[in-house]
CSV table of C-alpha atoms and ligand atoms in Angstrom, one decimal:
chain,number,residue,atom,x,y,z
B,1,MET,CA,0.7,-20.3,10.0
B,2,ASP,CA,3.5,-17.7,10.6
B,3,LYS,CA,2.6,-14.5,12.1
B,4,ARG,CA,2.0,-11.9,9.5
B,5,ILE,CA,5.1,-9.6,9.2
B,6,PRO,CA,3.9,-5.9,9.4
B,7,ILE,CA,4.7,-3.5,6.6
B,8,VAL,CA,5.4,0.2,7.0
B,9,ALA,CA,5.1,1.7,3.5
B,10,GLY,CA,5.8,5.4,2.5
B,11,ASN,CA,3.9,6.7,-0.5
B,12,TRP,CA,6.0,9.8,-1.4
B,13,LYS,CA,3.3,10.8,-4.0
B,14,MET,CA,4.5,13.7,-6.3
B,15,ASN,CA,7.3,14.9,-3.9
B,16,LYS,CA,11.0,15.1,-3.9
B,17,THR,CA,13.5,15.7,-6.6
B,18,VAL,CA,15.9,13.0,-7.4
B,19,GLY,CA,18.6,14.6,-5.1
B,20,GLU,CA,16.0,14.9,-2.2
B,21,ALA,CA,14.8,11.3,-2.8
B,22,VAL,CA,18.3,10.0,-2.6
B,23,GLU,CA,19.0,12.1,0.5
B,24,LEU,CA,15.9,10.7,2.4
B,25,ALA,CA,16.6,7.1,1.3
B,26,GLY,CA,20.0,7.3,2.6
B,27,LEU,CA,18.8,8.6,6.0
B,28,LEU,CA,16.3,5.7,6.3
B,29,LYS,CA,18.7,3.1,5.3
B,30,GLN,CA,21.2,4.4,7.9
B,31,ASN,CA,18.8,4.7,10.7
B,32,LEU,CA,16.7,1.5,10.2
B,33,GLN,CA,19.4,-1.0,9.7
B,34,ASP,CA,18.6,-2.9,12.9
B,35,VAL,CA,15.0,-3.3,12.1
B,36,LYS,CA,14.3,-7.0,11.4
B,37,ASP,CA,10.6,-7.6,12.6
B,38,ARG,CA,8.8,-5.6,9.9
B,39,GLU,CA,9.1,-4.7,6.3
B,40,ILE,CA,10.1,-1.3,5.2
B,41,VAL,CA,9.0,-0.1,1.8
B,42,ILE,CA,9.4,3.4,0.1
B,43,CYS,CA,7.6,4.5,-2.9
B,44,PRO,CA,9.4,7.4,-4.7
B,45,THR,CA,8.3,8.9,-8.0
B,46,TYR,CA,9.1,7.0,-11.2
B,47,ILE,CA,12.1,9.3,-12.0
B,48,SER,CA,13.7,8.6,-8.6
B,49,ILE,CA,13.3,4.9,-8.6
B,50,PHE,CA,16.6,3.9,-10.0
B,51,ALA,CA,18.7,6.4,-8.1
B,52,VAL,CA,17.0,5.3,-4.8
B,53,LYS,CA,17.5,1.7,-5.6
B,54,GLU,CA,21.3,2.3,-5.9
B,55,VAL,CA,21.2,3.9,-2.3
B,56,ILE,CA,19.1,1.1,-0.6
B,57,LYS,CA,20.4,-2.0,-2.3
B,58,ASN,CA,21.7,-4.6,0.2
B,59,SER,CA,19.6,-3.0,2.9
B,60,ASN,CA,16.4,-3.8,4.6
B,61,VAL,CA,14.6,-0.9,2.9
B,62,LYS,CA,12.5,-2.2,-0.1
B,63,LEU,CA,11.4,-0.3,-3.2
B,64,GLY,CA,7.9,0.1,-4.5
B,65,ALA,CA,6.3,2.2,-7.2
B,66,GLN,CA,3.2,4.4,-7.0
B,67,ASN,CA,1.5,3.1,-10.1
B,68,MET,CA,2.1,1.0,-13.2
B,69,TYR,CA,0.7,0.5,-16.8
B,70,PHE,CA,-0.6,-3.1,-17.8
B,71,GLU,CA,1.1,-3.3,-21.1
B,72,LYS,CA,4.8,-4.4,-21.3
B,73,SER,CA,6.2,-1.8,-23.6
B,74,GLY,CA,5.1,0.1,-26.8
B,75,ALA,CA,3.4,3.2,-27.9
B,76,PHE,CA,1.9,4.4,-24.5
B,77,THR,CA,3.4,7.7,-24.2
B,78,GLY,CA,4.0,8.6,-20.6
B,79,GLU,CA,3.5,5.2,-19.0
B,80,VAL,CA,5.8,2.9,-17.2
B,81,SER,CA,5.3,-0.9,-17.2
B,82,ALA,CA,5.3,-3.4,-14.4
B,83,PHE,CA,8.1,-5.2,-16.2
B,84,MET,CA,10.3,-2.0,-16.2
B,85,LEU,CA,9.6,-1.4,-12.5
B,86,LYS,CA,10.7,-4.8,-11.6
B,87,ASN,CA,13.7,-4.6,-13.8
B,88,ALA,CA,14.7,-1.3,-12.0
B,89,GLY,CA,14.6,-3.0,-8.6
B,90,CYS,CA,11.0,-2.7,-7.3
B,91,ASP,CA,9.5,-5.4,-5.2
B,92,TYR,CA,6.1,-3.8,-4.6
B,93,VAL,CA,3.6,-1.5,-6.6
B,94,ILE,CA,0.7,0.5,-5.3
B,95,ILE,CA,-2.3,-0.1,-7.5
B,96,GLY,CA,-5.6,1.8,-7.4
B,97,HIS,CA,-4.7,4.6,-4.9
B,98,SER,CA,-7.7,6.8,-4.2
B,99,GLU,CA,-6.1,9.9,-5.9
B,100,ARG,CA,-5.5,7.6,-9.1
B,101,ARG,CA,-9.3,6.7,-8.8
B,102,GLN,CA,-10.3,10.4,-8.1
B,103,TYR,CA,-8.0,12.4,-10.4
B,104,PHE,CA,-7.2,9.9,-13.2
B,105,GLY,CA,-10.5,7.9,-13.5
B,106,GLU,CA,-9.2,4.5,-12.4
B,107,THR,CA,-11.9,1.9,-12.1
B,108,ASP,CA,-11.9,-1.5,-10.4
B,109,GLU,CA,-11.9,-3.2,-13.7
B,110,GLY,CA,-8.6,-1.4,-14.7
B,111,ILE,CA,-7.2,-2.0,-11.3
B,112,ASN,CA,-7.8,-5.8,-11.7
B,113,LYS,CA,-6.0,-5.7,-15.0
B,114,LYS,CA,-3.0,-4.0,-13.5
B,115,LEU,CA,-3.1,-6.4,-10.5
B,116,HIS,CA,-2.6,-9.6,-12.7
B,117,VAL,CA,0.2,-8.0,-14.8
B,118,ALA,CA,2.1,-6.9,-11.5
B,119,ASN,CA,1.8,-10.5,-10.2
B,120,LYS,CA,3.0,-11.8,-13.6
B,121,GLU,CA,6.0,-9.6,-13.5
B,122,GLY,CA,6.9,-10.6,-9.8
B,123,LEU,CA,5.8,-7.4,-8.2
B,124,ILE,CA,3.7,-7.6,-5.0
B,125,PRO,CA,0.7,-5.3,-5.4
B,126,ILE,CA,-0.5,-3.0,-2.7
B,127,VAL,CA,-4.2,-2.7,-3.8
B,128,CYS,CA,-5.8,0.4,-2.2
B,129,ILE,CA,-9.5,0.4,-1.4
B,130,GLY,CA,-11.6,2.7,0.8
B,131,GLU,CA,-14.9,4.7,0.8
B,132,THR,CA,-15.5,8.4,0.6
B,133,LEU,CA,-17.0,10.5,3.3
B,134,THR,CA,-20.4,10.6,1.5
B,135,GLN,CA,-20.3,6.8,1.2
B,136,ARG,CA,-19.7,6.4,4.8
B,137,GLU,CA,-22.4,8.9,5.7
B,138,LYS,CA,-24.9,6.9,3.7
B,139,ASN,CA,-23.8,3.8,5.4
B,140,GLU,CA,-22.3,2.3,2.1
B,141,THR,CA,-18.8,1.5,3.6
B,142,PHE,CA,-19.1,-2.2,3.5
B,143,SER,CA,-20.8,-2.4,0.1
B,144,VAL,CA,-18.3,-0.2,-1.4
B,145,ILE,CA,-15.4,-2.1,0.0
B,146,GLU,CA,-17.1,-5.4,-1.2
B,147,LYS,CA,-17.4,-4.2,-4.8
B,148,GLN,CA,-13.8,-3.0,-4.7
B,149,ILE,CA,-12.7,-6.4,-3.6
B,150,LYS,CA,-14.9,-8.6,-5.7
B,151,THR,CA,-14.2,-6.7,-8.8
B,152,GLY,CA,-10.7,-5.1,-8.3
B,153,ILE,CA,-9.1,-8.3,-6.6
B,154,ALA,CA,-10.8,-10.9,-8.5
B,155,GLY,CA,-9.2,-14.0,-10.1
B,156,LEU,CA,-6.1,-14.5,-8.1
B,157,ASP,CA,-4.6,-18.1,-7.6
B,158,ALA,CA,-3.8,-19.5,-4.2
B,159,GLU,CA,-0.2,-18.1,-3.9
B,160,GLN,CA,-1.0,-14.7,-5.3
B,161,ALA,CA,-3.9,-14.4,-2.8
B,162,LYS,CA,-1.5,-15.0,0.2
B,163,LYS,CA,1.1,-12.6,-1.1
B,164,LEU,CA,-1.1,-9.6,-1.9
B,165,VAL,CA,-1.2,-6.6,0.3
B,166,VAL,CA,-4.4,-4.6,0.6
B,167,ALA,CA,-4.4,-1.0,1.9
B,168,TYR,CA,-7.6,0.1,3.5
B,169,GLU,CA,-7.6,3.9,3.1
B,170,PRO,CA,-10.8,5.7,3.8
B,171,VAL,CA,-10.7,8.5,1.4
B,172,TRP,CA,-11.9,11.1,4.0
B,173,ALA,CA,-8.8,10.4,6.0
B,174,ILE,CA,-6.2,10.8,3.4
B,175,GLY,CA,-4.2,14.0,3.8
B,176,THR,CA,-6.9,15.4,5.9
B,177,GLY,CA,-5.5,14.9,9.4
B,178,LYS,CA,-8.7,13.0,10.3
B,179,THR,CA,-7.8,9.5,11.0
B,180,ALA,CA,-10.2,6.7,11.5
B,181,THR,CA,-10.5,5.7,15.1
B,182,PRO,CA,-8.5,2.3,15.6
B,183,GLN,CA,-12.0,0.8,16.2
B,184,GLN,CA,-13.4,2.2,13.0
B,185,ALA,CA,-10.3,0.9,11.1
B,186,GLU,CA,-10.5,-2.6,12.8
B,187,GLU,CA,-14.1,-3.0,11.9
B,188,VAL,CA,-13.3,-2.5,8.2
B,189,HIS,CA,-10.2,-4.7,8.3
B,190,ALA,CA,-12.1,-7.4,9.9
B,191,PHE,CA,-14.8,-7.2,7.3
B,192,ILE,CA,-12.1,-7.3,4.5
B,193,ARG,CA,-10.3,-10.5,6.0
B,194,LYS,CA,-13.8,-12.2,6.3
B,195,LEU,CA,-14.6,-11.4,2.7
B,196,TYR,CA,-11.2,-12.5,1.6
B,197,SER,CA,-11.7,-15.8,3.4
B,198,GLU,CA,-15.0,-16.4,1.7
B,199,ILE,CA,-13.3,-15.7,-1.7
B,200,TYR,CA,-9.8,-17.2,-1.3
B,201,GLY,CA,-10.1,-19.4,1.7
B,202,LYS,CA,-9.0,-19.4,5.4
B,203,ASP,CA,-5.2,-19.7,4.6
B,204,ALA,CA,-5.0,-16.9,2.2
B,205,ALA,CA,-7.1,-14.7,4.5
B,206,GLU,CA,-4.6,-15.4,7.3
B,207,CYS,CA,-1.7,-14.5,5.2
B,208,VAL,CA,-2.9,-11.4,3.4
B,209,ARG,CA,-1.6,-8.3,4.9
B,210,ILE,CA,-4.1,-5.5,5.4
B,211,LEU,CA,-2.5,-2.0,5.9
B,212,TYR,CA,-4.3,1.0,7.2
B,213,GLY,CA,-3.8,4.4,5.4
B,214,GLY,CA,-5.1,8.0,6.3
B,215,SER,CA,-3.3,10.5,8.3
B,216,VAL,CA,-1.1,7.9,10.1
B,217,LYS,CA,1.4,9.8,12.2
B,218,PRO,CA,4.0,9.0,14.9
B,219,ASN,CA,1.5,9.8,17.6
B,220,ASN,CA,-1.3,7.6,16.5
B,221,ILE,CA,0.3,4.6,14.8
B,222,SER,CA,0.9,2.4,17.9
B,223,GLU,CA,-3.0,2.4,18.9
B,224,ILE,CA,-3.8,1.6,15.2
B,225,MET,CA,-1.2,-1.2,15.2
B,226,LYS,CA,-2.7,-2.8,18.3
B,227,GLN,CA,-5.6,-3.9,16.3
B,228,PRO,CA,-5.7,-7.6,15.5
B,229,ASN,CA,-6.5,-7.2,11.8
B,230,ILE,CA,-4.1,-4.3,10.9
B,231,ASP,CA,-0.9,-5.4,9.6
B,232,GLY,CA,0.9,-2.2,8.9
B,233,GLY,CA,0.4,1.3,7.5
B,234,LEU,CA,0.5,3.1,4.1
B,235,ILE,CA,1.8,6.5,5.0
B,236,GLY,CA,1.8,9.6,2.7
B,237,GLY,CA,2.6,13.0,4.4
B,238,ALA,CA,4.5,11.5,7.4
B,239,SER,CA,6.7,9.5,5.0
B,240,LEU,CA,8.3,12.6,3.6
B,241,LYS,CA,10.5,13.4,6.8
B,242,ALA,CA,13.1,11.0,7.8
B,243,ASP,CA,12.6,11.6,11.6
B,244,ASP,CA,8.8,11.0,11.3
B,245,PHE,CA,9.1,7.9,9.0
B,246,ILE,CA,11.8,6.3,11.3
B,247,LYS,CA,9.3,6.8,14.3
B,248,LEU,CA,6.7,5.2,12.3
B,249,VAL,CA,8.7,2.2,11.4
B,250,ARG,CA,9.6,1.8,15.1
B,251,TYR,CA,6.1,2.3,16.3
K,1,PEP,C1,-1.9,7.8,1.2
K,1,PEP,O1,-1.5,8.6,0.5
K,1,PEP,O2,-1.9,6.7,1.0
K,1,PEP,C2,-2.0,8.4,2.7
K,1,PEP,C3,-2.5,7.7,3.5
K,1,PEP,O3,-1.6,9.8,2.9
K,1,PEP,P1,-1.7,10.5,4.2
K,1,PEP,O4,-0.9,9.7,5.2
K,1,PEP,O5,-1.0,11.9,4.0
K,1,PEP,O6,-3.0,10.7,4.7
């Protein structure tokens, strides 16, 4: 099969006004035009999505959202649907980020529901999984990951299973400055791919892209990306500065 194309995705979280988002997107578009061998994805807040799309259209910078709701439309105050995100120009959507799990009570069951709706609407889901520090210390990393995959990523058809993006983000490494060592990350990525193969078959497991996330910075990305089962990065803090994100894309 073709080599997996790496993805460098920026999760801007709840940062940047519309004006700031447009400015950052413009700088990325301008400075990354020549990049062809990897996918570049930026995920602004909902209110900046449309304006950012205008800036990056016809470029190699793709758009993602940070969350979605599983209903298409209706009386769901404050929510935004996958259908609307696709219509506004998104190609990707992050689902089940650990901050959503931690602060907004998202569960693997709810994440699975969103995953199927995202696929139906033509968005590529980036599903986040990862253990907390307590779970790692109790040697529960693999059982936690297994449950998150078996419940959260259940029920895909063959095509969907190939297209999906998984982001392994150990919760203890997000925004803390503590990165998993490349070996620690690779160990879990290899486990995810093996489990994925058992569920969805060898072809899907060879195609699924598994990103690492958790304090990825310009000075540690190249070691991380050398690992055979790491296919890119989901980046929070360091995606907010054009210079850093440009370096990350060019790892
Ligand atoms: C994230 O939010 O997905 C993330 C990995 O954040 P940071 O890079 O800041 O740790």
